[in-house]
mmCIF file of C-alpha atoms and ligand atoms in Angstrom:
data_model
loop_
_atom_site.group_PDB
_atom_site.id
_atom_site.type_symbol
_atom_site.label_atom_id
_atom_site.label_comp_id
_atom_site.label_asym_id
_atom_site.label_seq_id
_atom_site.Cartn_x
_atom_site.Cartn_y
_atom_site.Cartn_z
ATOM 1 C CA MET A 27 0.158 18.832 -4.292
ATOM 2 C CA ASN A 28 -1.919 17.817 -1.271
ATOM 3 C CA ILE A 29 -0.546 15.212 1.100
ATOM 4 C CA ILE A 30 -1.643 13.680 4.366
ATOM 5 C CA LEU A 31 0.770 12.674 7.124
ATOM 6 C CA LEU A 32 -1.044 9.835 8.861
ATOM 7 C CA GLY A 33 0.194 8.450 12.138
ATOM 8 C CA PRO A 34 -0.406 8.204 15.874
ATOM 9 C CA PRO A 35 0.319 11.017 18.347
ATOM 10 C CA GLY A 36 4.082 11.490 18.537
ATOM 11 C CA ALA A 37 4.820 9.854 15.174
ATOM 12 C CA GLY A 38 6.567 13.008 13.951
ATOM 13 C CA LYS A 39 3.814 14.488 11.768
ATOM 14 C CA GLY A 40 4.251 18.066 12.981
ATOM 15 C CA THR A 41 8.051 17.860 12.800
ATOM 16 C CA GLN A 42 7.975 16.648 9.183
ATOM 17 C CA ALA A 43 5.158 19.012 8.161
ATOM 18 C CA LYS A 44 7.267 22.010 9.254
ATOM 19 C CA LEU A 45 10.265 20.647 7.309
ATOM 20 C CA LEU A 46 8.070 20.256 4.208
ATOM 21 C CA GLU A 47 6.971 23.878 4.595
ATOM 22 C CA GLN A 48 10.598 24.996 4.679
ATOM 23 C CA GLY A 49 11.834 22.628 1.980
ATOM 24 C CA ARG A 50 8.969 22.609 -0.506
ATOM 25 C CA GLY A 51 6.873 25.684 0.183
ATOM 26 C CA MET A 52 3.831 23.658 1.145
ATOM 27 C CA LYS A 53 1.419 24.815 3.871
ATOM 28 C CA GLN A 54 0.940 22.817 7.056
ATOM 29 C CA LEU A 55 -2.676 22.425 8.105
ATOM 30 C CA SER A 56 -2.664 21.100 11.681
ATOM 31 C CA THR A 57 -6.119 20.736 13.189
ATOM 32 C CA GLY A 58 -4.479 20.254 16.617
ATOM 33 C CA ASP A 59 -2.672 23.619 16.322
ATOM 34 C CA MET A 60 -5.857 25.297 15.076
ATOM 35 C CA LEU A 61 -7.866 23.917 18.004
ATOM 36 C CA ARG A 62 -5.191 24.982 20.520
ATOM 37 C CA ALA A 63 -5.302 28.487 19.027
ATOM 38 C CA ALA A 64 -9.097 28.473 19.457
ATOM 39 C CA VAL A 65 -8.721 27.345 23.087
ATOM 40 C CA ALA A 66 -6.142 30.090 23.751
ATOM 41 C CA ALA A 67 -8.429 32.700 22.159
ATOM 42 C CA GLY A 68 -11.397 31.517 24.242
ATOM 43 C CA SER A 69 -13.618 31.251 21.152
ATOM 44 C CA GLU A 70 -16.825 29.227 21.080
ATOM 45 C CA ILE A 71 -15.055 26.348 19.317
ATOM 46 C CA GLY A 72 -12.211 26.516 21.839
ATOM 47 C CA LEU A 73 -14.613 26.307 24.760
ATOM 48 C CA LYS A 74 -16.267 23.236 23.203
ATOM 49 C CA ALA A 75 -12.976 21.525 22.381
ATOM 50 C CA LYS A 76 -10.902 22.043 25.518
ATOM 51 C CA ALA A 77 -12.264 19.324 27.810
ATOM 52 C CA ILE A 78 -12.353 16.817 24.945
ATOM 53 C CA MET A 79 -8.724 17.498 24.046
ATOM 54 C CA ASP A 80 -7.593 17.346 27.672
ATOM 55 C CA ARG A 81 -8.908 13.809 27.976
ATOM 56 C CA GLY A 82 -7.547 12.750 24.576
ATOM 57 C CA ASP A 83 -10.855 12.127 22.802
ATOM 58 C CA LEU A 84 -11.690 13.361 19.315
ATOM 59 C CA VAL A 85 -13.471 16.636 18.774
ATOM 60 C CA SER A 86 -16.668 16.124 16.729
ATOM 61 C CA ASP A 87 -16.437 15.801 12.946
ATOM 62 C CA GLU A 88 -18.829 18.735 12.656
ATOM 63 C CA VAL A 89 -16.536 21.135 14.541
ATOM 64 C CA ILE A 90 -13.391 19.881 12.790
ATOM 65 C CA LEU A 91 -14.926 20.167 9.328
ATOM 66 C CA ALA A 92 -16.076 23.720 10.040
ATOM 67 C CA VAL A 93 -12.532 24.692 11.101
ATOM 68 C CA VAL A 94 -10.899 22.978 8.105
ATOM 69 C CA GLY A 95 -13.473 24.322 5.634
ATOM 70 C CA GLU A 96 -12.782 27.869 6.778
ATOM 71 C CA ARG A 97 -9.001 27.412 6.488
ATOM 72 C CA MET A 98 -9.319 25.822 3.033
ATOM 73 C CA SER A 99 -11.150 28.878 1.755
ATOM 74 C CA GLN A 100 -8.089 31.093 2.304
ATOM 75 C CA PRO A 101 -6.004 31.853 -0.800
ATOM 76 C CA ASP A 102 -2.516 31.046 0.563
ATOM 77 C CA ILE A 103 -3.363 27.371 0.723
ATOM 78 C CA LYS A 104 -4.146 26.811 -2.968
ATOM 79 C CA ALA A 105 -0.688 25.599 -4.001
ATOM 80 C CA GLY A 106 -0.579 22.590 -1.731
ATOM 81 C CA VAL A 107 -1.263 21.417 1.778
ATOM 82 C CA VAL A 108 0.365 19.044 4.241
ATOM 83 C CA PHE A 109 -2.488 17.756 6.374
ATOM 84 C CA ASP A 110 -1.194 17.003 9.877
ATOM 85 C CA GLY A 111 -3.610 15.338 12.293
ATOM 86 C CA PHE A 112 -6.474 15.494 9.778
ATOM 87 C CA PRO A 113 -8.408 13.489 8.711
ATOM 88 C CA ARG A 114 -8.824 11.333 11.811
ATOM 89 C CA THR A 115 -12.101 9.530 11.016
ATOM 90 C CA PRO A 116 -13.564 8.004 7.841
ATOM 91 C CA ALA A 117 -16.212 10.774 7.792
ATOM 92 C CA GLN A 118 -13.450 13.415 7.810
ATOM 93 C CA ALA A 119 -11.615 11.573 5.012
ATOM 94 C CA GLU A 120 -14.734 11.510 2.842
ATOM 95 C CA ALA A 121 -15.410 15.188 3.525
ATOM 96 C CA LEU A 122 -11.824 16.067 2.561
ATOM 97 C CA ASP A 123 -12.161 14.183 -0.730
ATOM 98 C CA GLY A 124 -15.285 16.259 -1.405
ATOM 99 C CA MET A 125 -13.665 19.592 -0.483
ATOM 100 C CA LEU A 126 -10.685 18.925 -2.756
ATOM 101 C CA ALA A 127 -12.819 17.595 -5.629
ATOM 102 C CA ALA A 128 -14.840 20.825 -5.526
ATOM 103 C CA ARG A 129 -11.664 22.722 -6.480
ATOM 104 C CA GLY A 130 -10.432 20.164 -8.993
ATOM 105 C CA GLN A 131 -7.845 18.702 -6.617
ATOM 106 C CA LYS A 132 -7.296 15.438 -4.791
ATOM 107 C CA VAL A 133 -5.223 13.826 -2.068
ATOM 108 C CA ASP A 134 -2.022 13.119 -4.015
ATOM 109 C CA ALA A 135 -0.308 10.993 -1.385
ATOM 110 C CA VAL A 136 -0.923 9.655 2.083
ATOM 111 C CA VAL A 137 2.247 8.978 4.052
ATOM 112 C CA GLU A 138 1.716 6.575 6.906
ATOM 113 C CA MET A 139 4.355 7.051 9.639
ATOM 114 C CA LYS A 140 4.857 3.847 11.596
ATOM 115 C CA VAL A 141 6.223 4.100 15.157
ATOM 116 C CA GLU A 142 6.035 1.624 18.044
ATOM 117 C CA ASP A 143 3.854 2.519 21.047
ATOM 118 C CA GLU A 144 6.643 2.688 23.662
ATOM 119 C CA GLU A 145 8.624 5.058 21.439
ATOM 120 C CA LEU A 146 5.521 7.264 21.057
ATOM 121 C CA VAL A 147 5.164 7.536 24.833
ATOM 122 C CA LYS A 148 8.846 8.541 25.132
ATOM 123 C CA ARG A 149 8.524 11.115 22.369
ATOM 124 C CA ILE A 150 5.404 12.733 23.737
ATOM 125 C CA SER A 151 6.654 12.793 27.319
ATOM 126 C CA GLY A 152 9.690 14.850 26.190
ATOM 127 C CA ARG A 153 7.958 17.103 23.642
ATOM 128 C CA PHE A 154 7.995 20.900 23.891
ATOM 129 C CA THR A 155 7.575 23.721 21.374
ATOM 130 C CA CYS A 156 8.722 27.290 20.872
ATOM 131 C CA ALA A 157 5.951 29.604 22.061
ATOM 132 C CA ALA A 158 6.774 32.174 19.377
ATOM 133 C CA CYS A 159 7.145 30.135 16.159
ATOM 134 C CA GLY A 160 5.795 26.676 17.014
ATOM 135 C CA LYS A 161 9.002 24.737 16.196
ATOM 136 C CA GLY A 162 8.842 21.393 17.985
ATOM 137 C CA TYR A 163 11.645 20.013 20.153
ATOM 138 C CA HIS A 164 12.383 17.015 22.356
ATOM 139 C CA ASP A 165 14.263 16.828 25.668
ATOM 140 C CA SER A 166 16.574 14.075 24.308
ATOM 141 C CA PHE A 167 15.947 13.575 20.571
ATOM 142 C CA ASP A 168 15.780 17.128 19.167
ATOM 143 C CA LYS A 169 17.187 19.753 21.532
ATOM 144 C CA PRO A 170 17.729 23.393 20.561
ATOM 145 C CA LYS A 171 21.357 23.896 19.455
ATOM 146 C CA LYS A 172 21.754 26.521 22.177
ATOM 147 C CA ASP A 173 20.037 25.587 25.414
ATOM 148 C CA GLY A 174 16.909 27.708 25.990
ATOM 149 C CA ILE A 175 17.042 29.478 22.589
ATOM 150 C CA CYS A 176 14.866 28.492 19.605
ATOM 151 C CA ASP A 177 16.991 27.534 16.549
ATOM 152 C CA VAL A 178 14.460 29.045 14.154
ATOM 153 C CA CYS A 179 13.385 32.368 15.687
ATOM 154 C CA GLY A 180 15.658 32.957 18.674
ATOM 155 C CA GLY A 181 12.684 32.849 21.065
ATOM 156 C CA SER A 182 13.324 31.854 24.669
ATOM 157 C CA LYS A 183 9.844 30.827 25.829
ATOM 158 C CA PHE A 184 8.802 27.216 25.401
ATOM 159 C CA ILE A 185 5.536 25.423 26.106
ATOM 160 C CA ARG A 186 4.438 21.895 26.960
ATOM 161 C CA ARG A 187 0.948 20.639 26.129
ATOM 162 C CA ALA A 188 -1.467 19.755 28.942
ATOM 163 C CA ASP A 189 -2.372 16.501 27.152
ATOM 164 C CA ASP A 190 1.255 15.360 26.735
ATOM 165 C CA ASN A 191 1.341 13.147 29.820
ATOM 166 C CA GLU A 192 1.663 9.377 29.920
ATOM 167 C CA LYS A 193 -1.956 8.656 30.945
ATOM 168 C CA THR A 194 -3.513 10.810 28.218
ATOM 169 C CA VAL A 195 -1.008 9.558 25.645
ATOM 170 C CA ARG A 196 -2.123 5.965 26.218
ATOM 171 C CA ASP A 197 -5.770 7.025 25.874
ATOM 172 C CA ARG A 198 -4.928 8.916 22.667
ATOM 173 C CA LEU A 199 -3.252 5.788 21.279
ATOM 174 C CA THR A 200 -6.390 3.744 21.974
ATOM 175 C CA VAL A 201 -8.507 6.392 20.248
ATOM 176 C CA TYR A 202 -6.081 6.392 17.289
ATOM 177 C CA ASN A 203 -6.205 2.620 16.873
ATOM 178 C CA LYS A 204 -9.985 2.570 17.005
ATOM 179 C CA GLN A 205 -11.011 5.651 15.055
ATOM 180 C CA THR A 206 -8.086 6.709 12.848
ATOM 181 C CA ALA A 207 -6.170 3.522 11.946
ATOM 182 C CA PRO A 208 -9.029 2.377 9.628
ATOM 183 C CA LEU A 209 -7.970 5.222 7.314
ATOM 184 C CA VAL A 210 -4.914 3.157 6.337
ATOM 185 C CA ASN A 211 -7.276 0.770 4.562
ATOM 186 C CA TYR A 212 -9.405 3.610 3.201
ATOM 187 C CA TYR A 213 -6.400 5.087 1.367
ATOM 188 C CA ALA A 214 -4.841 1.723 0.479
ATOM 189 C CA LYS A 215 -8.005 0.962 -1.489
ATOM 190 C CA ARG A 216 -7.654 4.262 -3.346
ATOM 191 C CA GLY A 217 -4.059 3.376 -4.232
ATOM 192 C CA ASN A 218 -2.392 6.468 -2.764
ATOM 193 C CA LEU A 219 -1.006 5.012 0.470
ATOM 194 C CA HIS A 220 2.753 5.049 1.151
ATOM 195 C CA SER A 221 4.516 4.023 4.369
ATOM 196 C CA VAL A 222 7.700 5.214 6.009
ATOM 197 C CA ASP A 223 9.647 3.908 8.997
ATOM 198 C CA GLY A 224 8.899 6.660 11.503
ATOM 199 C CA MET A 225 11.307 5.091 14.020
ATOM 200 C CA ALA A 226 14.277 6.362 12.015
ATOM 201 C CA ASP A 227 16.108 9.647 12.703
ATOM 202 C CA ILE A 228 14.277 12.845 11.779
ATOM 203 C CA LYS A 229 16.550 13.474 8.745
ATOM 204 C CA VAL A 230 16.128 9.915 7.480
ATOM 205 C CA VAL A 231 12.332 10.212 7.703
ATOM 206 C CA THR A 232 12.477 13.529 5.813
ATOM 207 C CA ALA A 233 14.487 11.845 3.049
ATOM 208 C CA SER A 234 12.016 8.935 2.819
ATOM 209 C CA ILE A 235 9.071 11.319 2.499
ATOM 210 C CA GLY A 236 10.990 13.351 -0.093
ATOM 211 C CA ARG A 237 11.524 10.244 -2.252
ATOM 212 C CA ILE A 238 7.794 9.466 -2.120
ATOM 213 C CA LEU A 239 6.799 13.003 -3.136
ATOM 214 C CA ASP A 240 9.390 13.093 -5.925
ATOM 215 C CA GLY A 241 7.928 9.874 -7.286
ATOM 216 C CA ILE A 242 4.353 11.069 -7.737
HETATM 217 P P1 ADP B 323 3.109 14.437 16.046
HETATM 218 O O1 ADP B 323 2.870 15.759 15.353
HETATM 219 O O2 ADP B 323 2.960 13.258 15.119
HETATM 220 O O3 ADP B 323 2.284 14.276 17.297
HETATM 221 P P2 ADP B 323 5.757 15.555 16.679
HETATM 222 O O4 ADP B 323 6.292 15.936 15.331
HETATM 223 O O5 ADP B 323 5.290 16.610 17.567
HETATM 224 O O6 ADP B 323 4.629 14.399 16.492
HETATM 225 O O7 ADP B 323 6.906 14.692 17.403
HETATM 226 C C1 ADP B 323 6.739 14.227 18.744
HETATM 227 C C2 ADP B 323 8.056 14.421 19.522
HETATM 228 O O8 ADP B 323 9.048 13.511 19.014
HETATM 229 C C3 ADP B 323 8.650 15.802 19.410
HETATM 230 O O9 ADP B 323 9.216 16.126 20.667
HETATM 231 C C4 ADP B 323 9.718 15.664 18.325
HETATM 232 O O10 ADP B 323 10.813 16.555 18.555
HETATM 233 C C5 ADP B 323 10.158 14.222 18.473
HETATM 234 N N1 ADP B 323 10.435 13.558 17.183
HETATM 235 C C6 ADP B 323 9.808 13.745 15.993
HETATM 236 N N2 ADP B 323 10.322 12.927 15.036
HETATM 237 C C7 ADP B 323 11.293 12.179 15.666
HETATM 238 C C8 ADP B 323 12.184 11.141 15.211
HETATM 239 N N3 ADP B 323 12.184 10.700 13.944
HETATM 240 N N4 ADP B 323 13.029 10.608 16.133
HETATM 241 C C9 ADP B 323 13.025 11.044 17.428
HETATM 242 N N5 ADP B 323 12.221 12.022 17.900
HETATM 243 C C10 ADP B 323 11.365 12.586 17.040
HETATM 244 P P1 ADP B 324 -0.974 14.763 18.255
HETATM 245 O O1 ADP B 324 0.220 15.649 18.239
HETATM 246 O O2 ADP B 324 -1.060 13.982 19.482
HETATM 247 O O3 ADP B 324 -1.152 13.977 16.992
HETATM 248 P P2 ADP B 324 -2.878 16.897 17.698
HETATM 249 O O4 ADP B 324 -2.167 18.144 18.033
HETATM 250 O O5 ADP B 324 -3.015 16.539 16.248
HETATM 251 O O6 ADP B 324 -2.237 15.682 18.482
HETATM 252 O O7 ADP B 324 -4.343 16.897 18.346
HETATM 253 C C1 ADP B 324 -4.549 17.197 19.715
HETATM 254 C C2 ADP B 324 -5.994 16.933 20.067
HETATM 255 O O8 ADP B 324 -6.841 17.773 19.273
HETATM 256 C C3 ADP B 324 -6.481 15.510 19.787
HETATM 257 O O9 ADP B 324 -6.212 14.636 20.866
HETATM 258 C C4 ADP B 324 -7.997 15.758 19.589
HETATM 259 O O10 ADP B 324 -8.658 15.950 20.821
HETATM 260 C C5 ADP B 324 -8.009 17.086 18.857
HETATM 261 N N1 ADP B 324 -7.957 16.926 17.383
HETATM 262 C C6 ADP B 324 -6.979 17.356 16.550
HETATM 263 N N2 ADP B 324 -7.269 17.064 15.275
HETATM 264 C C7 ADP B 324 -8.457 16.424 15.277
HETATM 265 C C8 ADP B 324 -9.284 15.845 14.264
HETATM 266 N N3 ADP B 324 -8.915 15.864 12.971
HETATM 267 N N4 ADP B 324 -10.454 15.261 14.659
HETATM 268 C C9 ADP B 324 -10.838 15.244 15.947
HETATM 269 N N5 ADP B 324 -10.109 15.752 16.958
HETATM 270 C C10 ADP B 324 -8.920 16.350 16.636
HETATM 271 ZN ZN1 ZN B 325 10.935 29.686 17.624
#
């Protein structure tokens, strides 16, 4: 089963994608994480992407599709993917349809996560992740059980993203509304769009997504 978590920055896509990996054995494909890995490695793609990401713009469809195409060719991903942060433009959505069709698959469900703008700013301003395993946390909404220790892997080093500041968040929201929100209509027309209240608690959102996936 291939599903897309569609929603603005801070909607909870990464949080829910990791829970789907644990709960259902699906694979998270986060283009944001893949680009940050490329930046950290200093690869050619990373060098191209860094300045664009720092100001909250979208990296070109060409670069994104190259990165996703390469990941999709790896065998571990055959059973099912949770797309997190991809697609973000109509051109990416069309390319994904083509990539999946070529292997006899399709997008089985698109889950739109709806969250109000002021809540998104609060979430992103308090976001941090475990440097070792990537588990996401929040200063107020999702703290590690033991202060300074990752619940999942026991790591004690945490990182905050350079683009997770209020100014860039507001720019990222504008970019989302202009370039990515049209995908809601794109998938509504194909009949595979579902919506959840992303304002609810993390566990409640997980349950809502679970009901959608169980129903298809
Ligand atoms: P996205 O991947 O959509 O940008 P994240 O999953 O990273 O969003 O979530 C953004 C921040 O909000 C993180 O700090 C996360 O811990 C927190 N968060 C995620 N879901 C919820 C929720 N339902 N309620 C409150 N905080 C949440
Ligand atoms: P968020 O947690 O805010 O949803 P991501 O981690 O998904 O953010 O993405 C971080 C940045 O990486 C984006 O602001 C953008 O510059 C770039 N990026 C990630 N995915 C894509 C994509 N599918 N298309 C274009 N740019 C992308
Ligand atoms: Zn960890």
